[in-house]
Short mmCIF file of C-alpha atoms and ligand atoms in Angstrom, two decimals:
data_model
loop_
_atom_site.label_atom_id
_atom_site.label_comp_id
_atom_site.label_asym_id
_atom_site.label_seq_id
_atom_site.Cartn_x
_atom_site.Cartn_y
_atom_site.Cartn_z
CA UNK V 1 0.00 0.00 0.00
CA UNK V 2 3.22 2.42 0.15
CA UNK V 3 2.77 3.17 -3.65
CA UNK V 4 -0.74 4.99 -3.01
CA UNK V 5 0.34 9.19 -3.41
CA UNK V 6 -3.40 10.29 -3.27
CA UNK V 7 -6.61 8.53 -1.57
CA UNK V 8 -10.16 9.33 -0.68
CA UNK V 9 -12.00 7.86 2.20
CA UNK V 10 -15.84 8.25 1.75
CA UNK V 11 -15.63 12.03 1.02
CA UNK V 12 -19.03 13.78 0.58
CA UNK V 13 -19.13 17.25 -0.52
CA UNK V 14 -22.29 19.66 0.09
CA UNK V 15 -22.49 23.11 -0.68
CA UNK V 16 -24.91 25.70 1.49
CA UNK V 17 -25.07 22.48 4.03
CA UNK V 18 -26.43 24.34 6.46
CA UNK V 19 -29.33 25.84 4.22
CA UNK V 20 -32.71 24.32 3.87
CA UNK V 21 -31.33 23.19 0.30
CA UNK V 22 -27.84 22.04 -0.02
CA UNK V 23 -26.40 21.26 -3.17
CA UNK V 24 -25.29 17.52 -2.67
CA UNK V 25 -22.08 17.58 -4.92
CA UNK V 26 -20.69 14.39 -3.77
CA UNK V 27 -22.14 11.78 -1.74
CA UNK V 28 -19.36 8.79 -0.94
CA UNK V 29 -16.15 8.86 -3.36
CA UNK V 30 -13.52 6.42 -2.86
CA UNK V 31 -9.98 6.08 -4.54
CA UNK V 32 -6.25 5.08 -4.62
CA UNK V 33 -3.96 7.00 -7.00
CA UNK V 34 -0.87 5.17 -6.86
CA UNK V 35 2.42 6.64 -7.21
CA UNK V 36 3.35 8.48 -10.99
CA UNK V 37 -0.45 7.11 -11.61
CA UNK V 38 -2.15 8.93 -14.73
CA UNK V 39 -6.04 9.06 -13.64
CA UNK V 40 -8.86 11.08 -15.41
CA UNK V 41 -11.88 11.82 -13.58
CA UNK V 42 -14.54 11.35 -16.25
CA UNK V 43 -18.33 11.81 -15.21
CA UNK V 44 -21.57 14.28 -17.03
CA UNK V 45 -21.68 17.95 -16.18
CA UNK V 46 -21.90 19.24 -12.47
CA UNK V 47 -20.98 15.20 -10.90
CA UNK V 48 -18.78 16.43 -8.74
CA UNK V 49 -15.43 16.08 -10.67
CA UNK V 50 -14.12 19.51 -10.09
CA UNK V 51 -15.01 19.82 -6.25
CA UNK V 52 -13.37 16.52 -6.07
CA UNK V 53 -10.09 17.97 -7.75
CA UNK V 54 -10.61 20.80 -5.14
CA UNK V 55 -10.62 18.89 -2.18
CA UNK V 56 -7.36 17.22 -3.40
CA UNK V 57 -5.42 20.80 -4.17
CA UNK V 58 -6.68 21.68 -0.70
CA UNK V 59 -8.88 24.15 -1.45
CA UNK V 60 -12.01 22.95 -0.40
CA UNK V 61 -13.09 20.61 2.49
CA UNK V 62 -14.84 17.70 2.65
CA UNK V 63 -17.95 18.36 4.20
CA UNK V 64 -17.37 14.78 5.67
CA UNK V 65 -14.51 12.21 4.84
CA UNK V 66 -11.12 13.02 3.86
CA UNK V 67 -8.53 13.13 1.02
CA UNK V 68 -4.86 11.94 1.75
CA UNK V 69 -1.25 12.76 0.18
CA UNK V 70 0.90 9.97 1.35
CA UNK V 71 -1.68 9.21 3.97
CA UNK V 72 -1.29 12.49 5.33
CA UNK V 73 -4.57 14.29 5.22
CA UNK V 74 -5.03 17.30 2.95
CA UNK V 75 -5.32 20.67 5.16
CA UNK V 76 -4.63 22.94 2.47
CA UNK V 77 -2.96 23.88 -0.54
CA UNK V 78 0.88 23.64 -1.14
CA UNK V 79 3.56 23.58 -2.96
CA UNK V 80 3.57 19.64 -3.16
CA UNK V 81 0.87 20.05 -6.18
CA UNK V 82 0.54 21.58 -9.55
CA UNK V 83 -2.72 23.07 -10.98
CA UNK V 84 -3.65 23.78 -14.25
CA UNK V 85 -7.06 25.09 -14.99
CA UNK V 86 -8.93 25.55 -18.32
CA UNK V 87 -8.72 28.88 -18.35
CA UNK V 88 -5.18 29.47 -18.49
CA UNK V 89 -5.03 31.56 -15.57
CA UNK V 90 -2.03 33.51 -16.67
CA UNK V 91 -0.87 37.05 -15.69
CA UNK V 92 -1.09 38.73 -19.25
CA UNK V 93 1.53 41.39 -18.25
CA UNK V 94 4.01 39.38 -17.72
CA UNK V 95 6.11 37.36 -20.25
CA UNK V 96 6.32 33.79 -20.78
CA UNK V 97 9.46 33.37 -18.61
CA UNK V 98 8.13 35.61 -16.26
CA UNK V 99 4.72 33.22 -15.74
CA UNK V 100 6.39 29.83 -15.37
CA UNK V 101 9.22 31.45 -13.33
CA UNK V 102 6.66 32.87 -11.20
CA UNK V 103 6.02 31.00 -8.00
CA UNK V 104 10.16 30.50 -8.14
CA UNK V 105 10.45 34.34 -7.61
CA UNK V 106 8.22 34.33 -4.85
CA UNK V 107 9.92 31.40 -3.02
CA UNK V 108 13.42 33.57 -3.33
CA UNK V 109 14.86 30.97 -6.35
CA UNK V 110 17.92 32.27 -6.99
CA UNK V 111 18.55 33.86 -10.66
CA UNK V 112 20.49 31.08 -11.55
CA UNK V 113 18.25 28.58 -10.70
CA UNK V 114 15.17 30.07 -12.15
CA UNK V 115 16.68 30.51 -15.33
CA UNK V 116 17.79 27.14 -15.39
CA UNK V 117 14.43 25.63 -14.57
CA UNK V 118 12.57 27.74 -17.32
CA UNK V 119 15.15 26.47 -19.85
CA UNK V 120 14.47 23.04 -19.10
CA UNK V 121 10.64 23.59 -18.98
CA UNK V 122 10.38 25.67 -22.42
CA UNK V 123 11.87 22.89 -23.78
CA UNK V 124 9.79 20.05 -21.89
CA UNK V 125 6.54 22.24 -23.30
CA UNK V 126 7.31 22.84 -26.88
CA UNK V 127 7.77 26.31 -26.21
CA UNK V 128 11.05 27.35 -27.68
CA UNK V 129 10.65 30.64 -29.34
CA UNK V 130 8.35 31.85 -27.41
CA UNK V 131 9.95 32.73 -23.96
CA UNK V 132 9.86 36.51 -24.55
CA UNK V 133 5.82 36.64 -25.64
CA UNK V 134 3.07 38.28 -23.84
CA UNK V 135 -0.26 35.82 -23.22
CA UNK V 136 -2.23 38.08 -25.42
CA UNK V 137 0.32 36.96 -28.84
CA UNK V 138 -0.45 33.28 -27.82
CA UNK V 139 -2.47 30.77 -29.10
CA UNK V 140 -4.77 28.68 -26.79
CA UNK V 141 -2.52 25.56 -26.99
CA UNK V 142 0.72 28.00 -26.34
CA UNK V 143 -1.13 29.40 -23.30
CA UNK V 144 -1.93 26.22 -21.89
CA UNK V 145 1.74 24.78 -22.46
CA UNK V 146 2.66 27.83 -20.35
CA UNK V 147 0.10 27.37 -17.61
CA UNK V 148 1.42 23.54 -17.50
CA UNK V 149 5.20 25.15 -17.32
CA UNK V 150 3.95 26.66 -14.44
CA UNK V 151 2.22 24.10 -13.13
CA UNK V 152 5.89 21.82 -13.02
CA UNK V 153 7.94 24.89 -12.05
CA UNK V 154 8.04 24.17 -8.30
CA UNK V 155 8.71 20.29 -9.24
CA UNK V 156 5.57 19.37 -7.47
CA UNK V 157 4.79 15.29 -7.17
CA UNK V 158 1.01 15.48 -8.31
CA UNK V 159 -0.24 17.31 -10.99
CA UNK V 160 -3.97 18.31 -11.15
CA UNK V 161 -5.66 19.54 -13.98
CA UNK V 162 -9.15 20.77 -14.72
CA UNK V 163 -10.35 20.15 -18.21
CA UNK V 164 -7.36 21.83 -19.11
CA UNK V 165 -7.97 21.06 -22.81
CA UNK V 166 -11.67 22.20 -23.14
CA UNK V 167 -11.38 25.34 -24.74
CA UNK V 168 -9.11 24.00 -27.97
CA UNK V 169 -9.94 22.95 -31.56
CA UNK V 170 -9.31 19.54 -31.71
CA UNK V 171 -6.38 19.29 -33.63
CA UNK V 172 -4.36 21.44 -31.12
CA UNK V 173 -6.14 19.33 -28.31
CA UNK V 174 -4.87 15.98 -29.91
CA UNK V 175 -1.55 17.62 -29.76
CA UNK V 176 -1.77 18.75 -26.43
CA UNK V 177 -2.60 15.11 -25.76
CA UNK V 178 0.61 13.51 -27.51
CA UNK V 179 2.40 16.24 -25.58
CA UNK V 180 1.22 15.71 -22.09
CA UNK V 181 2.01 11.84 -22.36
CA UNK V 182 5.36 13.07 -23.16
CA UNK V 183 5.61 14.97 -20.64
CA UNK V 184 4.13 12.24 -17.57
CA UNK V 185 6.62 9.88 -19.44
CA UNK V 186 9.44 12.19 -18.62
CA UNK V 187 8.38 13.61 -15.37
CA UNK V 188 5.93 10.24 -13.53
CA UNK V 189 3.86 13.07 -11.75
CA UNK V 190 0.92 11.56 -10.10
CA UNK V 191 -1.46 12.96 -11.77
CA UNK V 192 -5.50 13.52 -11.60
CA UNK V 193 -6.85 14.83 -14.86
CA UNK V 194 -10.93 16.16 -14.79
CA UNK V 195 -12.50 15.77 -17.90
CA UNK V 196 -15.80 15.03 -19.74
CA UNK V 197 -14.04 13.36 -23.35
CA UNK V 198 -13.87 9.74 -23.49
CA UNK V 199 -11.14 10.02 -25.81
CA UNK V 200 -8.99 12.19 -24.05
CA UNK V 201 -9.25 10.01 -20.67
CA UNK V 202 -8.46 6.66 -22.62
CA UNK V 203 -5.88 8.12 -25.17
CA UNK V 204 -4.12 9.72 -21.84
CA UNK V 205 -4.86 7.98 -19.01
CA UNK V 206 -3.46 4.38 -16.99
CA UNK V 207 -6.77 4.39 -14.96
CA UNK V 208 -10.27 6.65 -15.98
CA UNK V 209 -12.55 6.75 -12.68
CA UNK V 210 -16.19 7.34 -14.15
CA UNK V 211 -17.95 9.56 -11.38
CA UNK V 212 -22.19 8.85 -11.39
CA UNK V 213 -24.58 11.36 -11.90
CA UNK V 214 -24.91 13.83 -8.79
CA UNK V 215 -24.71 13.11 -5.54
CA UNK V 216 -21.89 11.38 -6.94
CA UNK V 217 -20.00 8.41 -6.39
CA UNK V 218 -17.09 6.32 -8.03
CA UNK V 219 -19.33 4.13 -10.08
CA UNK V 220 -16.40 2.34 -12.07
CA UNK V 221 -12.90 2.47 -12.39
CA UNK V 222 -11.52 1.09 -15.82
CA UNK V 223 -7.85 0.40 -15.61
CA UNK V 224 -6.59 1.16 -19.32
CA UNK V 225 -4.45 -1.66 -20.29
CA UNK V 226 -2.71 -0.34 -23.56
CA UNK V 227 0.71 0.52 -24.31
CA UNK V 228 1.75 4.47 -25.84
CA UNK V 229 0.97 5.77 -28.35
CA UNK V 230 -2.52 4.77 -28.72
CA UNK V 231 -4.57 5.25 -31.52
CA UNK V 232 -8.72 5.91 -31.83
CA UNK V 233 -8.43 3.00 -34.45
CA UNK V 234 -7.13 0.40 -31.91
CA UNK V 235 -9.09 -2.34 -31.30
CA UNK V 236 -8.49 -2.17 -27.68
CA UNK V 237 -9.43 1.68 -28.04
CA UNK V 238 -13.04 1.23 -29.54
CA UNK V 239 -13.81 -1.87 -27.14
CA UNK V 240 -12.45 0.69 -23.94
CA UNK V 241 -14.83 3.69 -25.81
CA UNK V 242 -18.17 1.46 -26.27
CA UNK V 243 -17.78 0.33 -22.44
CA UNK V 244 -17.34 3.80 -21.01
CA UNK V 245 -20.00 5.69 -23.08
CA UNK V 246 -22.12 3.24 -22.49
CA UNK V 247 -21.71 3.52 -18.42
CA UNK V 248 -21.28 7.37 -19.25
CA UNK V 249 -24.27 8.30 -21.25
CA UNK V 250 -26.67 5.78 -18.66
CA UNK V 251 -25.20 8.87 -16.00
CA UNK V 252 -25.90 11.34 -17.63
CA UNK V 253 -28.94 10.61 -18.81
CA UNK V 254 -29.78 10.44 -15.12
CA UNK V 255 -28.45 14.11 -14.95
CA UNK V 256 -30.91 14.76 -17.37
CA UNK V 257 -34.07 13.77 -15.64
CA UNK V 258 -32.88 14.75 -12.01
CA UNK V 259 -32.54 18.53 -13.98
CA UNK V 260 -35.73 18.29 -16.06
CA UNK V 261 -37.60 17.14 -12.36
CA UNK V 262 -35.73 20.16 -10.43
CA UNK V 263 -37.09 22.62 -13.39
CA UNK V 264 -40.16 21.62 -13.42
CA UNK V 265 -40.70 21.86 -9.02
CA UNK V 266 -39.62 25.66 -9.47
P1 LIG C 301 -18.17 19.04 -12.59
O1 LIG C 301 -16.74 19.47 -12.45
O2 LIG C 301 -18.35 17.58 -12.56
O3 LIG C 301 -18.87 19.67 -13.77
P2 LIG C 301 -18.59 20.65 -10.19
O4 LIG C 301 -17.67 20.06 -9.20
O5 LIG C 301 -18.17 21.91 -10.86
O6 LIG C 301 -18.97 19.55 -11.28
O7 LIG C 301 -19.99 20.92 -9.48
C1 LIG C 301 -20.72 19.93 -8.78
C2 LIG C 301 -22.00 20.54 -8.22
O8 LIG C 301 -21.68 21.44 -7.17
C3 LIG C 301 -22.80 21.34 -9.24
O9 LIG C 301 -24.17 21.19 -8.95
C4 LIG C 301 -22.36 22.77 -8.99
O10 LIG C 301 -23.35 23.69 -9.37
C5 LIG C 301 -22.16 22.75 -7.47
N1 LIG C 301 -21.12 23.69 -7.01
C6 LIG C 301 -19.81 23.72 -7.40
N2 LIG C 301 -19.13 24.70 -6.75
C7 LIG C 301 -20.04 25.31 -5.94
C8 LIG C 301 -19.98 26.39 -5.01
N3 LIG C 301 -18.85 27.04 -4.77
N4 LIG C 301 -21.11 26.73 -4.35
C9 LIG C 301 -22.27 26.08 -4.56
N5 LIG C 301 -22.41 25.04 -5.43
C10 LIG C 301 -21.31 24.66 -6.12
#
């Protein structure tokens, strides 16, 4: 058990709990993310999948339950984890260097060492030529390399990342994907990845943990036996795909009549 970085013991999430109508976000979730671990969080719209991600960078609380790092439980955020948002979350006045080197500057990095860590992260991202741009010259995909820069600046040992790809065309997403498997190859970050794309979770992940519709629980977790690259053509692809959509679409079609029943009580 030495290899689990990140667990969940029956964490349940309300919002306004104290209000005659919480939001039940998450009713039981249970996982083991073992160590350099790749694991999407894959469930409809509003399961849960972002408060869950939350929870784990330390910036919300259970409301009971808890989330572990090395069996120590999560009290806040800290420099032990990387986040990378969908949007970017950049500071447009400053340059590329000048975001990934960032949280270096305000830990007192010395010169040196700063520059020395951007080097080897422009490189790691694909982002050679670009060190002296502002945000606002960037593509999408550029700005998200840079927010994932960031991200590995500090050297963190988990990476979590919320739909980070959601906002791109898909042919700079399926880059992006290539790119980031690159990148855990190199690096083994632990890493919890929220989407709602099939594809994305399988092409990327070692394990995708389908969350049910809300209150939400882990309803399966499908370890994805297939070696890199992958392909959407590969048998073992299309046999992984019909199994999760199935399990997917049942969830959120649940979604979809616990909304349409909500909408129609107002
Ligand atoms: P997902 O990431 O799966 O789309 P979220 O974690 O964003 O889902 O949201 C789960 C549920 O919790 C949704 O019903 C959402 O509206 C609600 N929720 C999320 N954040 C808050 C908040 N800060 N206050 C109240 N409700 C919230």
């Amino acid at each position: 058990m030495n290899d689990v970085k990140i667990s969940a013991e029956h964490v349940r999430k309300y919002y306004a709990e104290t209000s005659a109508h919480p939001i039940r976000a998450i009713e039981d979730v249970n996982l083991d993310v073992k160590e350099g671990e790749f694991v999407s969080l894959l469930g409809p719209s509003g399961c849960g999948k972002s408060t869950f991600l939350f929870m784990v960078g330390g910036f919300e609380r259970p409301t009971s339950g808890m989330c572990f790092i090395d069996g120590k439980p999560i009290q806040g955020p800290g420099a032990d984890r990387g986040i990378v948002f969908q949007e970017y979350a950049l500071f447009p006045w400053q340059k590329v260097r000048h975001n990934i080197s960032y949280g270096m500057r305000i830990a007192g990095k010395s010169k040196v060492e700063q520059d020395r860590r951007v080097a080897e992260l422009i490189q790691m991202t694909g982002l050679q030529g670009f060190e002296d741009r502002y945000p606002e010259h960037l593509s999408g995909g550029m700005k998200q390399r840079v927010a994932i820069a960031r991200a590995l600046a500090y050297d963190p040992q988990i990476l979590l990342m919320d739909e980070p790809f959601g906002a791109l065309d898909a042919q700079t997403r399926s880059k992006m994907i290539s790119d980031l498997i690159s990148i855990h190859q190199k690096t083994r970050k632990t890493t919890l990845f929220v989407t709602h794309n099939v594809e994305e979770a399988i092409l990327l992940s070692d394990k995708v943990a389908l969350f049910s519709a809300r209150p939400s629980r882990i309803k399966t977790v499908f370890p994805i036996e297939m070696p890199h690259p992958r392909k959407v053509t590969d048998d073992g692809f299309v046999k992984y795909e019909r199994q999760i959509l199935d399990s997917l679409e049942e969830e959120m079609w649940k979604t979809e009549q616990m909304d349409a029943n909500a909408a129609h009580q107002q």
